[in-house]
mmCIF file of C-alpha atoms in Angstrom:
data_model
loop_
_atom_site.group_PDB
_atom_site.id
_atom_site.type_symbol
_atom_site.label_atom_id
_atom_site.label_comp_id
_atom_site.label_asym_id
_atom_site.label_seq_id
_atom_site.Cartn_x
_atom_site.Cartn_y
_atom_site.Cartn_z
ATOM 1 C CA GLY A 1 101.270 119.162 108.067
ATOM 2 C CA GLU A 2 98.380 121.080 106.629
ATOM 3 C CA ASP A 3 99.044 120.401 102.964
ATOM 4 C CA VAL A 4 97.306 118.021 100.631
ATOM 5 C CA GLU A 5 100.094 116.743 98.433
ATOM 6 C CA GLN A 6 100.285 115.489 94.893
ATOM 7 C CA SER A 7 103.079 114.953 92.439
ATOM 8 C CA LEU A 8 103.178 117.841 89.985
ATOM 9 C CA PHE A 9 103.496 116.089 86.638
ATOM 10 C CA LEU A 10 102.543 112.824 84.966
ATOM 11 C CA SER A 11 102.989 111.792 81.344
ATOM 12 C CA VAL A 12 101.422 108.711 79.823
ATOM 13 C CA ARG A 13 100.915 107.334 76.338
ATOM 14 C CA GLU A 14 97.460 107.308 74.838
ATOM 15 C CA GLY A 15 95.716 104.054 75.664
ATOM 16 C CA ASP A 16 97.739 103.377 78.802
ATOM 17 C CA SER A 17 96.404 103.755 82.327
ATOM 18 C CA SER A 18 97.180 106.834 84.419
ATOM 19 C CA VAL A 19 97.478 106.754 88.185
ATOM 20 C CA ILE A 20 97.433 110.037 90.063
ATOM 21 C CA ASN A 21 98.272 109.929 93.749
ATOM 22 C CA CYS A 22 97.332 112.184 96.641
ATOM 23 C CA THR A 23 98.214 112.295 100.310
ATOM 24 C CA TYR A 24 95.792 114.123 102.549
ATOM 25 C CA THR A 25 96.016 115.231 106.133
ATOM 26 C CA ASP A 26 92.744 115.113 108.010
ATOM 27 C CA SER A 27 91.756 111.637 109.145
ATOM 28 C CA SER A 28 88.273 112.925 109.905
ATOM 29 C CA SER A 29 87.628 114.071 106.356
ATOM 30 C CA THR A 30 84.172 112.961 105.331
ATOM 31 C CA TYR A 31 84.527 113.065 101.578
ATOM 32 C CA LEU A 32 87.487 113.049 99.247
ATOM 33 C CA TYR A 33 87.158 114.393 95.739
ATOM 34 C CA TRP A 34 88.874 114.403 92.392
ATOM 35 C CA TYR A 35 88.462 117.448 90.162
ATOM 36 C CA LYS A 36 89.650 118.113 86.609
ATOM 37 C CA GLN A 37 90.688 121.556 85.407
ATOM 38 C CA GLU A 38 91.279 122.314 81.753
ATOM 39 C CA PRO A 39 93.318 125.386 80.761
ATOM 40 C CA GLY A 40 91.654 128.664 81.726
ATOM 41 C CA ALA A 41 88.564 126.928 83.049
ATOM 42 C CA GLY A 42 86.937 126.173 86.368
ATOM 43 C CA LEU A 43 86.850 122.826 88.066
ATOM 44 C CA GLN A 44 84.837 119.841 86.989
ATOM 45 C CA LEU A 45 83.983 117.243 89.612
ATOM 46 C CA LEU A 46 85.053 113.848 88.322
ATOM 47 C CA THR A 47 84.228 111.632 91.239
ATOM 48 C CA TYR A 48 84.250 111.459 95.004
ATOM 49 C CA ILE A 49 84.508 108.806 97.655
ATOM 50 C CA PHE A 50 83.014 108.666 101.101
ATOM 51 C CA SER A 51 85.550 108.051 103.828
ATOM 52 C CA ASN A 52 84.122 104.675 104.812
ATOM 53 C CA MET A 53 84.742 103.247 101.339
ATOM 54 C CA ASP A 54 87.930 101.638 100.016
ATOM 55 C CA MET A 55 87.193 101.808 96.324
ATOM 56 C CA LYS A 56 84.824 103.385 93.879
ATOM 57 C CA GLN A 57 84.622 102.730 90.157
ATOM 58 C CA ASP A 58 82.887 104.919 87.625
ATOM 59 C CA GLN A 59 83.407 103.933 83.986
ATOM 60 C CA ARG A 60 87.097 104.594 83.224
ATOM 61 C CA LEU A 61 87.768 106.038 86.663
ATOM 62 C CA THR A 62 88.759 104.038 89.737
ATOM 63 C CA VAL A 63 89.336 105.698 93.095
ATOM 64 C CA LEU A 64 91.254 103.872 95.814
ATOM 65 C CA LEU A 65 91.315 105.093 99.398
ATOM 66 C CA ASN A 66 93.776 103.922 102.039
ATOM 67 C CA LYS A 67 92.527 105.607 105.143
ATOM 68 C CA LYS A 68 95.295 104.257 107.351
ATOM 69 C CA ASP A 69 97.970 105.890 105.205
ATOM 70 C CA LYS A 70 95.717 108.847 104.228
ATOM 71 C CA HIS A 71 96.390 108.026 100.592
ATOM 72 C CA LEU A 72 94.010 108.534 97.707
ATOM 73 C CA SER A 73 94.556 107.585 94.099
ATOM 74 C CA LEU A 74 92.744 108.090 90.814
ATOM 75 C CA ARG A 75 93.239 105.587 88.012
ATOM 76 C CA ILE A 76 92.146 106.524 84.513
ATOM 77 C CA ALA A 77 91.891 103.526 82.233
ATOM 78 C CA ASP A 78 92.558 103.810 78.486
ATOM 79 C CA THR A 79 93.789 107.400 78.832
ATOM 80 C CA GLN A 80 92.853 109.671 75.930
ATOM 81 C CA THR A 81 94.318 112.967 74.725
ATOM 82 C CA GLY A 82 91.181 114.683 76.026
ATOM 83 C CA ASP A 83 92.180 113.614 79.517
ATOM 84 C CA SER A 84 95.135 116.008 79.435
ATOM 85 C CA ALA A 85 94.424 118.504 82.212
ATOM 86 C CA ILE A 86 95.294 119.299 85.798
ATOM 87 C CA TYR A 87 93.785 116.954 88.362
ATOM 88 C CA PHE A 88 93.173 118.107 91.913
ATOM 89 C CA CYS A 89 92.327 115.986 94.884
ATOM 90 C CA ALA A 90 90.452 117.683 97.695
ATOM 91 C CA GLU A 91 89.435 116.776 101.192
ATOM 92 C CA SER A 92 86.527 118.142 103.104
ATOM 93 C CA ARG A 93 87.262 119.559 106.527
ATOM 94 C CA GLY A 94 85.480 121.401 109.231
ATOM 95 C CA ALA A 95 82.069 121.160 110.800
ATOM 96 C CA GLY A 96 79.596 119.760 108.342
ATOM 97 C CA ALA A 97 82.423 119.021 105.907
ATOM 98 C CA ASN A 98 82.002 122.594 104.868
ATOM 99 C CA ASN A 99 85.331 123.455 103.409
ATOM 100 C CA LEU A 100 87.343 121.897 100.637
ATOM 101 C CA PHE A 101 91.115 121.898 100.776
ATOM 102 C CA PHE A 102 92.824 121.203 97.529
ATOM 103 C CA GLY A 103 96.014 119.458 96.649
ATOM 104 C CA THR A 104 98.697 121.088 94.562
ATOM 105 C CA GLY A 105 97.354 119.548 91.357
ATOM 106 C CA THR A 106 98.907 117.025 88.977
ATOM 107 C CA ARG A 107 99.344 118.045 85.362
ATOM 108 C CA LEU A 108 98.575 115.010 83.219
ATOM 109 C CA THR A 109 99.968 115.025 79.704
ATOM 110 C CA VAL A 110 98.784 112.335 77.334
ATOM 111 C CA ILE A 111 101.179 111.593 74.502
ATOM 112 C CA PRO A 112 99.500 110.477 71.252
ATOM 113 C CA GLY B 1 71.586 120.818 86.130
ATOM 114 C CA ALA B 2 73.749 122.413 88.851
ATOM 115 C CA VAL B 3 75.275 125.129 86.726
ATOM 116 C CA VAL B 4 77.235 127.993 88.242
ATOM 117 C CA SER B 5 78.193 131.029 86.184
ATOM 118 C CA GLN B 6 80.614 133.856 86.837
ATOM 119 C CA HIS B 7 80.744 137.312 85.364
ATOM 120 C CA PRO B 8 82.925 138.693 84.020
ATOM 121 C CA SER B 9 85.145 135.885 82.821
ATOM 122 C CA TRP B 10 88.045 138.292 82.398
ATOM 123 C CA VAL B 11 88.657 141.797 83.678
ATOM 124 C CA ILE B 12 91.501 144.287 83.620
ATOM 125 C CA CYS B 13 91.444 147.198 86.025
ATOM 126 C CA LYS B 14 93.786 149.962 87.068
ATOM 127 C CA SER B 15 95.557 149.899 90.396
ATOM 128 C CA GLY B 16 93.497 151.599 93.100
ATOM 129 C CA THR B 17 90.115 150.901 91.568
ATOM 130 C CA SER B 18 87.542 148.346 92.706
ATOM 131 C CA VAL B 19 86.123 145.483 90.722
ATOM 132 C CA LYS B 20 83.075 143.319 91.362
ATOM 133 C CA ILE B 21 82.781 139.664 90.357
ATOM 134 C CA GLU B 22 79.426 137.929 90.287
ATOM 135 C CA CYS B 23 78.704 134.277 90.950
ATOM 136 C CA ARG B 24 75.283 132.870 90.111
ATOM 137 C CA SER B 25 73.678 129.485 90.575
ATOM 138 C CA LEU B 26 71.467 129.090 87.532
ATOM 139 C CA ASP B 27 69.257 126.150 88.372
ATOM 140 C CA PHE B 28 69.438 125.560 92.092
ATOM 141 C CA GLN B 29 69.325 127.472 95.326
ATOM 142 C CA ALA B 30 72.802 128.050 96.680
ATOM 143 C CA THR B 31 72.531 128.305 100.424
ATOM 144 C CA THR B 32 76.321 128.352 100.685
ATOM 145 C CA MET B 33 78.809 129.870 98.295
ATOM 146 C CA PHE B 34 82.587 129.697 98.415
ATOM 147 C CA TRP B 35 85.233 131.953 96.924
ATOM 148 C CA TYR B 36 88.635 130.610 95.944
ATOM 149 C CA ARG B 37 91.745 132.172 94.548
ATOM 150 C CA GLN B 38 94.179 130.412 92.276
ATOM 151 C CA PHE B 39 97.631 131.717 91.383
ATOM 152 C CA PRO B 40 99.269 130.527 88.161
ATOM 153 C CA LYS B 41 100.226 126.873 88.315
ATOM 154 C CA GLN B 42 99.103 126.630 91.915
ATOM 155 C CA SER B 43 96.231 125.114 93.780
ATOM 156 C CA LEU B 44 92.985 126.741 94.830
ATOM 157 C CA MET B 45 92.995 128.527 98.151
ATOM 158 C CA LEU B 46 89.719 129.039 99.960
ATOM 159 C CA MET B 47 89.190 132.717 100.700
ATOM 160 C CA ALA B 48 85.786 132.784 102.329
ATOM 161 C CA THR B 49 82.511 130.982 102.840
ATOM 162 C CA SER B 50 79.184 132.756 102.710
ATOM 163 C CA ASN B 51 75.738 131.601 103.707
ATOM 164 C CA GLU B 52 72.743 133.352 102.223
ATOM 165 C CA GLY B 53 71.715 136.284 104.360
ATOM 166 C CA SER B 54 74.716 136.054 106.674
ATOM 167 C CA LYS B 55 78.125 137.648 106.859
ATOM 168 C CA ALA B 56 80.904 135.762 105.149
ATOM 169 C CA THR B 57 83.447 133.759 107.108
ATOM 170 C CA TYR B 58 86.957 134.558 105.941
ATOM 171 C CA GLU B 59 89.949 132.244 106.051
ATOM 172 C CA GLN B 60 92.976 133.245 108.023
ATOM 173 C CA GLY B 61 95.085 135.806 106.206
ATOM 174 C CA VAL B 62 92.293 137.042 103.930
ATOM 175 C CA GLU B 63 91.443 140.719 104.488
ATOM 176 C CA LYS B 64 87.692 141.064 104.804
ATOM 177 C CA ASP B 65 87.812 144.817 104.159
ATOM 178 C CA LYS B 66 89.650 144.265 100.928
ATOM 179 C CA PHE B 67 87.611 141.345 99.621
ATOM 180 C CA LEU B 68 83.981 142.248 100.231
ATOM 181 C CA ILE B 69 81.548 139.375 99.854
ATOM 182 C CA ASN B 70 77.807 139.752 99.600
ATOM 183 C CA HIS B 71 75.422 136.792 99.421
ATOM 184 C CA ALA B 72 72.110 138.568 99.384
ATOM 185 C CA SER B 73 70.050 135.978 97.560
ATOM 186 C CA LEU B 74 69.942 132.237 97.053
ATOM 187 C CA THR B 75 71.290 132.551 93.533
ATOM 188 C CA LEU B 76 73.833 135.355 93.693
ATOM 189 C CA SER B 77 77.032 136.107 95.546
ATOM 190 C CA THR B 78 79.435 138.922 94.713
ATOM 191 C CA LEU B 79 83.103 139.422 95.480
ATOM 192 C CA THR B 80 84.370 143.001 95.336
ATOM 193 C CA VAL B 81 88.108 143.529 95.294
ATOM 194 C CA THR B 82 88.571 147.019 96.705
ATOM 195 C CA SER B 83 91.532 149.269 95.951
ATOM 196 C CA ALA B 84 93.028 146.587 93.766
ATOM 197 C CA HIS B 85 96.787 146.212 93.444
ATOM 198 C CA PRO B 86 98.861 144.201 90.975
ATOM 199 C CA GLU B 87 99.392 141.488 93.591
ATOM 200 C CA ASP B 88 95.620 140.914 93.575
ATOM 201 C CA SER B 89 95.901 139.688 89.994
ATOM 202 C CA SER B 90 94.717 136.101 90.067
ATOM 203 C CA PHE B 91 92.084 133.630 88.934
ATOM 204 C CA TYR B 92 89.032 133.838 91.199
ATOM 205 C CA ILE B 93 86.696 130.861 91.286
ATOM 206 C CA CYS B 94 83.400 130.552 93.092
ATOM 207 C CA SER B 95 81.474 127.443 93.997
ATOM 208 C CA ALA B 96 77.979 126.898 95.280
ATOM 209 C CA ARG B 97 76.239 124.269 97.322
ATOM 210 C CA SER B 98 72.603 123.675 98.150
ATOM 211 C CA ARG B 99 71.288 122.905 101.611
ATOM 212 C CA GLY B 100 72.036 119.397 102.821
ATOM 213 C CA ASN B 101 74.309 118.669 99.867
ATOM 214 C CA TYR B 102 78.039 118.073 100.260
ATOM 215 C CA GLU B 103 78.870 118.632 96.621
ATOM 216 C CA GLN B 104 80.131 122.016 95.493
ATOM 217 C CA TYR B 105 79.548 123.118 91.915
ATOM 218 C CA PHE B 106 82.221 125.361 90.526
ATOM 219 C CA GLY B 107 81.983 128.375 88.288
ATOM 220 C CA PRO B 108 84.280 128.802 85.286
ATOM 221 C CA GLY B 109 86.418 131.400 87.058
ATOM 222 C CA THR B 110 87.246 135.073 86.569
ATOM 223 C CA ARG B 111 90.708 136.180 85.617
ATOM 224 C CA LEU B 112 91.574 139.528 87.200
ATOM 225 C CA THR B 113 94.537 141.531 85.981
ATOM 226 C CA VAL B 114 95.419 144.720 87.836
ATOM 227 C CA THR B 115 97.714 147.076 85.954
#
């Protein structure tokens, strides 16, 4: 199908790790992205991974890419209350990777 | 660096009127700008892509005569919602990208309410 899919909700306890999963559709996607959106705000780019990579780590964030299964995940280590937000994965499509297509978003709630 | 602003952040207009939303790249030249729409608790949907000095390319199902996009300079794009109706109420987000760069930088969004 055309949709980029994510589970809608995730709750974790403060200090635990969070894993947010995403299934994308276009095997030719050049880049895959993770964005964070806080209430009433725009999107903040957290990290991205090039399609020829399997893993990327950036401080508390680890991105895993399984290109065969078209599966992307974002792991947040030592989750804090400030991490509570909606997380969107996005894939780039089209000539020149012009357009971003977003997943449905996962609302992460961190319980103190 | 790479800051994108939108104005206004929030607007209420009456049904039948038009409203203009501005998107500015503050510290880089945005050769390409994108306009997205986000309904409550839903994902972002790409509406159109505009390259500086060219006509915008609209996604399927987006009425170009209703959502007028102008990208007249390397730092400014505008979205005008013409003859607005309550169903146009939404959160509109722009993003901007410089030449040769894959990354899009997003504005904070504009919440439009049509009464």
